[in-house]
């Protein structure tokens, strides 16, 4: 308080001048319509510019929340796709009625670690057991297939990406439904290989490669890439096609973890099948 009084006493002439100047300007503008109008317009412009800047700053800080809401909405839309459902034929009616039942759900996640420069690359996500994430769940981005969950902790999970020489993904050519296998040769992060396409199948540069649905983790029809080139050796009855991945693995930020609600049932039947074969 003493400091304030000392400041006022020390600068009393300057403060008095400011007060009188403000009073004089106030009287001037209030008694003169033209100047008053000009002053109001100036004030409005300044205020509008100020609020515009404040709004811009607020919008910037709200981008994260808006992005999270958008990703949650996208996850709900993915669930409604026919590729996320299976067809169940029921004979309860005189005419067979085809019903769609939910098979896949989607959990939005954020990449917190990613590598592309190794022979065996992995991605870490910010979702784990606390978010009901389990091993063998598929991971996709809005542009296509990303990888599969191989390890889970309480709050995080580790994903083997398609840029891993140990990873194989069952895929098909969209135009012919011919099944093959996509893998990575450990060279360029934008290019993969599609193998096991029979020699009699028509294949063309630019053909789309998608997931086959034969994997228990990935729904069918998820984009993987496009054919860039293809060839066949003299002793082989199969094509090997070079593909351009649809996903830019060097800039992955937001992804979706896919939960196949029926995977345990399928794995149980698969185990029984293997026992019977052996």
Steps between C-alpha positions, in 0.01 A plus 500: 500500500786737591661432163179594320475830691865579431441433128193731492682781687808466277300506176206717604543753219514230231198319645304824525584578136379156387174533696430846362588389145258207521232728642555757225485241222187354656331838505615572145364179351174505698418854383592443135299242308745471211804435720292277725396287200860476381618400846232233530592356162866492598411335830285240326776416252754459779260291706406281202865441413576414862215251529594347164853438624371356827267271305789383282708416806210316663437305179864395490489362853168328428639314196613205713153455652333538162740248347425248776126544444546452125698179552235366736233574240709325233529194723122486526469532122748216448281280720203562270680390184386168355861382511478526880202266513431141404197366321274267691232312306202415715215264408258632758290652225337340200740704287863490607593833655863615493611684814821688566659454841788699648834322466757778532536801727756779468706680765676826401864521610803725460848395390764580764789312336564387144798367303546447126876464463546146637434154355247436776306816579251557780250765605391587855149630574348675801236233565533179703325250725312778677340577163419131435782465247630147448769323304422418132272800448542667161605864462400722208521866404248693286723411202534125557652212694774582753581186700401267783526521880771268635532612862281692747563677832247679719511827305691427181535241225772398256409452135692305236465717191483387139861623482615185678665211315321252729153630417269337243154632417238309304384726216324485167487682169180702508416449132529120507466401870814289455669434834867572563735602780651844563842523663792741524852438371664742743594756234279804431234600754252593226519170308394142575461166325189306402575131446319171430281636219448210252647544153162470327355802686477827308700766680563860395705795616279718717286212632377557856613267779276465809476267798332168418306454823668161551692645793316483832627850582433707187157552341493446127539791264751709697727684258862380484645639177511496120700286257803684364664213308482120480705209369532122504806276481521219244470229765216663691126474447437815706540872454698724733366855489664811637246725666492859622360512853195723543623609845798730544654323798743785566222739604244289687337692785145378557385139461215264590538172687252239378337253735352191335217410740502144368872428492505265799221290347687485170830412667330219695359348183837541329666311784246216466559494124877470545451216751279309257744549212793380705 
